[in-house]
Amino acid sequence: MAEKTIKVTLVKSIIGTKQDHRATVRGLGLRKLNSSAVLEDTPAVRGMIRKVAYLVKCEG
């Protein structure tokens, strides 16, 4: 069975956000604006995405 994946893109700057939100974005593997990462679809990753949903866009 193939692993499901989610593509996450940073669409808003992390400047001026809380320190733990910045750390979460870095934990998702995102650095610069409009950078993308393809991640495994796990409950932990979904929780991280939900925490910084106002900064990122998800596909898949």
PDB file as gemmi writes it, atoms N, CA and C in Angstrom:
CRYST1    1.000    1.000    1.000  90.00  90.00  90.00 P 1                      
ATOM      1  N   MET A   1       0.842  -1.188   0.000  1.00  0.00           N  
ATOM      2  CA  MET A   1       0.000   0.000   0.000  1.00  0.00           C  
ATOM      3  C   MET A   1       0.878   1.239   0.000  1.00  0.00           C  
ATOM      4  N   ALA A   2       0.627   2.152  -0.897  1.00  0.00           N  
ATOM      5  CA  ALA A   2       1.430   3.368  -1.011  1.00  0.00           C  
ATOM      6  C   ALA A   2       1.141   4.325   0.142  1.00  0.00           C  
ATOM      7  N   GLU A   3       2.180   4.990   0.592  1.00  0.00           N  
ATOM      8  CA  GLU A   3       2.029   5.989   1.649  1.00  0.00           C  
ATOM      9  C   GLU A   3       1.355   7.223   1.102  1.00  0.00           C  
ATOM     10  N   LYS A   4       0.415   7.780   1.854  1.00  0.00           N  
ATOM     11  CA  LYS A   4      -0.224   9.016   1.429  1.00  0.00           C  
ATOM     12  C   LYS A   4       0.668  10.196   1.789  1.00  0.00           C  
ATOM     13  N   THR A   5       0.627  11.212   0.938  1.00  0.00           N  
ATOM     14  CA  THR A   5       1.469  12.374   1.175  1.00  0.00           C  
ATOM     15  C   THR A   5       0.647  13.651   1.077  1.00  0.00           C  
ATOM     16  N   ILE A   6       1.174  14.718   1.679  1.00  0.00           N  
ATOM     17  CA  ILE A   6       0.575  16.044   1.638  1.00  0.00           C  
ATOM     18  C   ILE A   6       1.652  17.012   1.170  1.00  0.00           C  
ATOM     19  N   LYS A   7       1.299  17.893   0.244  1.00  0.00           N  
ATOM     20  CA  LYS A   7       2.220  18.938  -0.192  1.00  0.00           C  
ATOM     21  C   LYS A   7       1.855  20.212   0.557  1.00  0.00           C  
ATOM     22  N   VAL A   8       2.825  20.775   1.269  1.00  0.00           N  
ATOM     23  CA  VAL A   8       2.613  21.976   2.074  1.00  0.00           C  
ATOM     24  C   VAL A   8       3.476  23.095   1.501  1.00  0.00           C  
ATOM     25  N   THR A   9       2.871  24.287   1.322  1.00  0.00           N  
ATOM     26  CA  THR A   9       3.568  25.443   0.775  1.00  0.00           C  
ATOM     27  C   THR A   9       3.424  26.615   1.726  1.00  0.00           C  
ATOM     28  N   LEU A  10       4.541  27.299   2.005  1.00  0.00           N  
ATOM     29  CA  LEU A  10       4.519  28.494   2.858  1.00  0.00           C  
ATOM     30  C   LEU A  10       4.065  29.677   2.014  1.00  0.00           C  
ATOM     31  N   VAL A  11       2.893  30.254   2.331  1.00  0.00           N  
ATOM     32  CA  VAL A  11       2.331  31.330   1.508  1.00  0.00           C  
ATOM     33  C   VAL A  11       2.321  32.679   2.229  1.00  0.00           C  
ATOM     34  N   LYS A  12       2.629  32.690   3.516  1.00  0.00           N  
ATOM     35  CA  LYS A  12       2.670  33.941   4.259  1.00  0.00           C  
ATOM     36  C   LYS A  12       3.952  33.962   5.092  1.00  0.00           C  
ATOM     37  N   SER A  13       4.540  35.140   5.244  1.00  0.00           N  
ATOM     38  CA  SER A  13       5.806  35.272   5.950  1.00  0.00           C  
ATOM     39  C   SER A  13       5.656  34.951   7.436  1.00  0.00           C  
ATOM     40  N   ILE A  14       6.734  34.417   8.017  1.00  0.00           N  
ATOM     41  CA  ILE A  14       6.717  34.093   9.445  1.00  0.00           C  
ATOM     42  C   ILE A  14       7.187  35.270  10.300  1.00  0.00           C  
ATOM     43  N   ILE A  15       7.524  36.383   9.654  1.00  0.00           N  
ATOM     44  CA  ILE A  15       7.950  37.563  10.408  1.00  0.00           C  
ATOM     45  C   ILE A  15       6.789  38.049  11.264  1.00  0.00           C  
ATOM     46  N   GLY A  16       7.048  38.267  12.529  1.00  0.00           N  
ATOM     47  CA  GLY A  16       6.029  38.774  13.433  1.00  0.00           C  
ATOM     48  C   GLY A  16       5.141  37.707  14.049  1.00  0.00           C  
ATOM     49  N   THR A  17       5.411  36.433  13.765  1.00  0.00           N  
ATOM     50  CA  THR A  17       4.616  35.357  14.345  1.00  0.00           C  
ATOM     51  C   THR A  17       5.253  34.873  15.639  1.00  0.00           C  
ATOM     52  N   LYS A  18       4.516  34.046  16.371  1.00  0.00           N  
ATOM     53  CA  LYS A  18       5.034  33.502  17.626  1.00  0.00           C  
ATOM     54  C   LYS A  18       6.222  32.587  17.358  1.00  0.00           C  
ATOM     55  N   GLN A  19       7.094  32.510  18.336  1.00  0.00           N  
ATOM     56  CA  GLN A  19       8.316  31.709  18.200  1.00  0.00           C  
ATOM     57  C   GLN A  19       7.991  30.232  17.955  1.00  0.00           C  
ATOM     58  N   ASP A  20       6.986  29.688  18.654  1.00  0.00           N  
ATOM     59  CA  ASP A  20       6.663  28.273  18.457  1.00  0.00           C  
ATOM     60  C   ASP A  20       6.031  28.015  17.091  1.00  0.00           C  
ATOM     61  N   HIS A  21       5.363  29.012  16.509  1.00  0.00           N  
ATOM     62  CA  HIS A  21       4.824  28.863  15.161  1.00  0.00           C  
ATOM     63  C   HIS A  21       5.965  28.852  14.142  1.00  0.00           C  
ATOM     64  N   ARG A  22       6.983  29.678  14.368  1.00  0.00           N  
ATOM     65  CA  ARG A  22       8.160  29.668  13.487  1.00  0.00           C  
ATOM     66  C   ARG A  22       8.847  28.317  13.542  1.00  0.00           C  
ATOM     67  N   ALA A  23       8.966  27.770  14.750  1.00  0.00           N  
ATOM     68  CA  ALA A  23       9.607  26.468  14.913  1.00  0.00           C  
ATOM     69  C   ALA A  23       8.796  25.368  14.220  1.00  0.00           C  
ATOM     70  N   THR A  24       7.476  25.482  14.254  1.00  0.00           N  
ATOM     71  CA  THR A  24       6.611  24.500  13.599  1.00  0.00           C  
ATOM     72  C   THR A  24       6.796  24.554  12.085  1.00  0.00           C  
ATOM     73  N   VAL A  25       6.874  25.752  11.525  1.00  0.00           N  
ATOM     74  CA  VAL A  25       7.092  25.912  10.087  1.00  0.00           C  
ATOM     75  C   VAL A  25       8.433  25.296   9.698  1.00  0.00           C  
ATOM     76  N   ARG A  26       9.460  25.534  10.496  1.00  0.00           N  
ATOM     77  CA  ARG A  26      10.779  24.947  10.229  1.00  0.00           C  
ATOM     78  C   ARG A  26      10.711  23.428  10.339  1.00  0.00           C  
ATOM     79  N   GLY A  27       9.932  22.943  11.308  1.00  0.00           N  
ATOM     80  CA  GLY A  27       9.771  21.501  11.488  1.00  0.00           C  
ATOM     81  C   GLY A  27       9.089  20.835  10.308  1.00  0.00           C  
ATOM     82  N   LEU A  28       8.271  21.582   9.603  1.00  0.00           N  
ATOM     83  CA  LEU A  28       7.620  21.070   8.397  1.00  0.00           C  
ATOM     84  C   LEU A  28       8.569  21.082   7.202  1.00  0.00           C  
ATOM     85  N   GLY A  29       9.750  21.664   7.372  1.00  0.00           N  
ATOM     86  CA  GLY A  29      10.747  21.686   6.299  1.00  0.00           C  
ATOM     87  C   GLY A  29      10.613  22.870   5.367  1.00  0.00           C  
ATOM     88  N   LEU A  30       9.955  23.934   5.835  1.00  0.00           N  
ATOM     89  CA  LEU A  30       9.752  25.118   5.012  1.00  0.00           C  
ATOM     90  C   LEU A  30      10.701  26.212   5.462  1.00  0.00           C  
ATOM     91  N   ARG A  31      11.360  26.875   4.502  1.00  0.00           N  
ATOM     92  CA  ARG A  31      12.302  27.937   4.822  1.00  0.00           C  
ATOM     93  C   ARG A  31      11.830  29.268   4.277  1.00  0.00           C  
ATOM     94  N   LYS A  32      11.878  29.420   2.971  1.00  0.00           N  
ATOM     95  CA  LYS A  32      11.543  30.695   2.336  1.00  0.00           C  
ATOM     96  C   LYS A  32      10.073  30.724   1.926  1.00  0.00           C  
ATOM     97  N   LEU A  33       9.600  31.915   1.642  1.00  0.00           N  
ATOM     98  CA  LEU A  33       8.242  32.096   1.136  1.00  0.00           C  
ATOM     99  C   LEU A  33       8.079  31.314  -0.164  1.00  0.00           C  
ATOM    100  N   ASN A  34       6.945  30.675  -0.324  1.00  0.00           N  
ATOM    101  CA  ASN A  34       6.606  29.845  -1.490  1.00  0.00           C  
ATOM    102  C   ASN A  34       7.432  28.570  -1.592  1.00  0.00           C  
ATOM    103  N   SER A  35       8.167  28.201  -0.550  1.00  0.00           N  
ATOM    104  CA  SER A  35       8.854  26.917  -0.566  1.00  0.00           C  
ATOM    105  C   SER A  35       7.833  25.824  -0.248  1.00  0.00           C  
ATOM    106  N   SER A  36       8.061  24.639  -0.782  1.00  0.00           N  
ATOM    107  CA  SER A  36       7.130  23.528  -0.611  1.00  0.00           C  
ATOM    108  C   SER A  36       7.846  22.320  -0.038  1.00  0.00           C  
ATOM    109  N   ALA A  37       7.068  21.471   0.611  1.00  0.00           N  
ATOM    110  CA  ALA A  37       7.587  20.211   1.127  1.00  0.00           C  
ATOM    111  C   ALA A  37       6.515  19.147   0.951  1.00  0.00           C  
ATOM    112  N   VAL A  38       6.916  17.952   0.561  1.00  0.00           N  
ATOM    113  CA  VAL A  38       6.007  16.826   0.455  1.00  0.00           C  
ATOM    114  C   VAL A  38       6.250  15.957   1.689  1.00  0.00           C  
ATOM    115  N   LEU A  39       5.207  15.822   2.505  1.00  0.00           N  
ATOM    116  CA  LEU A  39       5.327  15.139   3.789  1.00  0.00           C  
ATOM    117  C   LEU A  39       4.383  13.952   3.865  1.00  0.00           C  
ATOM    118  N   GLU A  40       4.720  13.002   4.741  1.00  0.00           N  
ATOM    119  CA  GLU A  40       3.867  11.865   4.996  1.00  0.00           C  
ATOM    120  C   GLU A  40       2.595  12.324   5.703  1.00  0.00           C  
ATOM    121  N   ASP A  41       1.487  11.729   5.368  1.00  0.00           N  
ATOM    122  CA  ASP A  41       0.201  12.096   5.973  1.00  0.00           C  
ATOM    123  C   ASP A  41       0.021  11.339   7.283  1.00  0.00           C  
ATOM    124  N   THR A  42       0.501  11.952   8.373  1.00  0.00           N  
ATOM    125  CA  THR A  42       0.370  11.349   9.701  1.00  0.00           C  
ATOM    126  C   THR A  42      -0.379  12.317  10.614  1.00  0.00           C  
ATOM    127  N   PRO A  43      -0.925  11.832  11.712  1.00  0.00           N  
ATOM    128  CA  PRO A  43      -1.612  12.724  12.648  1.00  0.00           C  
ATOM    129  C   PRO A  43      -0.703  13.831  13.190  1.00  0.00           C  
ATOM    130  N   ALA A  44       0.568  13.543  13.385  1.00  0.00           N  
ATOM    131  CA  ALA A  44       1.504  14.551  13.895  1.00  0.00           C  
ATOM    132  C   ALA A  44       1.696  15.676  12.890  1.00  0.00           C  
ATOM    133  N   VAL A  45       1.867  15.333  11.622  1.00  0.00           N  
ATOM    134  CA  VAL A  45       2.047  16.334  10.572  1.00  0.00           C  
ATOM    135  C   VAL A  45       0.773  17.142  10.410  1.00  0.00           C  
ATOM    136  N   ARG A  46      -0.377  16.482  10.456  1.00  0.00           N  
ATOM    137  CA  ARG A  46      -1.651  17.206  10.339  1.00  0.00           C  
ATOM    138  C   ARG A  46      -1.833  18.192  11.487  1.00  0.00           C  
ATOM    139  N   GLY A  47      -1.402  17.823  12.670  1.00  0.00           N  
ATOM    140  CA  GLY A  47      -1.478  18.734  13.812  1.00  0.00           C  
ATOM    141  C   GLY A  47      -0.588  19.945  13.631  1.00  0.00           C  
ATOM    142  N   MET A  48       0.607  19.735  13.092  1.00  0.00           N  
ATOM    143  CA  MET A  48       1.516  20.846  12.830  1.00  0.00           C  
ATOM    144  C   MET A  48       0.927  21.787  11.785  1.00  0.00           C  
ATOM    145  N   ILE A  49       0.325  21.218  10.753  1.00  0.00           N  
ATOM    146  CA  ILE A  49      -0.291  22.032   9.697  1.00  0.00           C  
ATOM    147  C   ILE A  49      -1.457  22.825  10.265  1.00  0.00           C  
ATOM    148  N   ARG A  50      -2.260  22.201  11.098  1.00  0.00           N  
ATOM    149  CA  ARG A  50      -3.408  22.887  11.692  1.00  0.00           C  
ATOM    150  C   ARG A  50      -2.959  24.051  12.565  1.00  0.00           C  
ATOM    151  N   LYS A  51      -1.835  23.897  13.241  1.00  0.00           N  
ATOM    152  CA  LYS A  51      -1.325  24.944  14.127  1.00  0.00           C  
ATOM    153  C   LYS A  51      -0.930  26.198  13.346  1.00  0.00           C  
ATOM    154  N   VAL A  52      -0.371  26.034  12.165  1.00  0.00           N  
ATOM    155  CA  VAL A  52       0.091  27.174  11.362  1.00  0.00           C  
ATOM    156  C   VAL A  52      -0.710  27.288  10.067  1.00  0.00           C  
ATOM    157  N   ALA A  53      -1.984  26.934  10.113  1.00  0.00           N  
ATOM    158  CA  ALA A  53      -2.837  26.921   8.921  1.00  0.00           C  
ATOM    159  C   ALA A  53      -2.933  28.296   8.264  1.00  0.00           C  
ATOM    160  N   TYR A  54      -2.782  29.346   9.043  1.00  0.00           N  
ATOM    161  CA  TYR A  54      -2.884  30.711   8.491  1.00  0.00           C  
ATOM    162  C   TYR A  54      -1.619  31.107   7.721  1.00  0.00           C  
ATOM    163  N   LEU A  55      -0.589  30.290   7.761  1.00  0.00           N  
ATOM    164  CA  LEU A  55       0.661  30.579   7.056  1.00  0.00           C  
ATOM    165  C   LEU A  55       0.900  29.678   5.847  1.00  0.00           C  
ATOM    166  N   VAL A  56       0.220  28.541   5.813  1.00  0.00           N  
ATOM    167  CA  VAL A  56       0.520  27.544   4.787  1.00  0.00           C  
ATOM    168  C   VAL A  56      -0.704  27.191   3.954  1.00  0.00           C  
ATOM    169  N   LYS A  57      -0.424  26.546   2.796  1.00  0.00           N  
ATOM    170  CA  LYS A  57      -1.466  26.025   1.920  1.00  0.00           C  
ATOM    171  C   LYS A  57      -1.176  24.540   1.739  1.00  0.00           C  
ATOM    172  N   CYS A  58      -2.230  23.714   1.812  1.00  0.00           N  
ATOM    173  CA  CYS A  58      -2.070  22.265   1.697  1.00  0.00           C  
ATOM    174  C   CYS A  58      -2.722  21.750   0.426  1.00  0.00           C  
ATOM    175  N   GLU A  59      -2.117  20.729  -0.150  1.00  0.00           N  
ATOM    176  CA  GLU A  59      -2.673  20.040  -1.306  1.00  0.00           C  
ATOM    177  C   GLU A  59      -2.501  18.538  -1.087  1.00  0.00           C  
ATOM    178  N   GLY A  60      -3.467  17.792  -1.521  1.00  0.00           N  
ATOM    179  CA  GLY A  60      -3.380  16.338  -1.450  1.00  0.00           C  
ATOM    180  C   GLY A  60      -3.826  15.863  -0.166  1.00  0.00           C  
TER     181      GLY A  60                                                      
END                                                                             
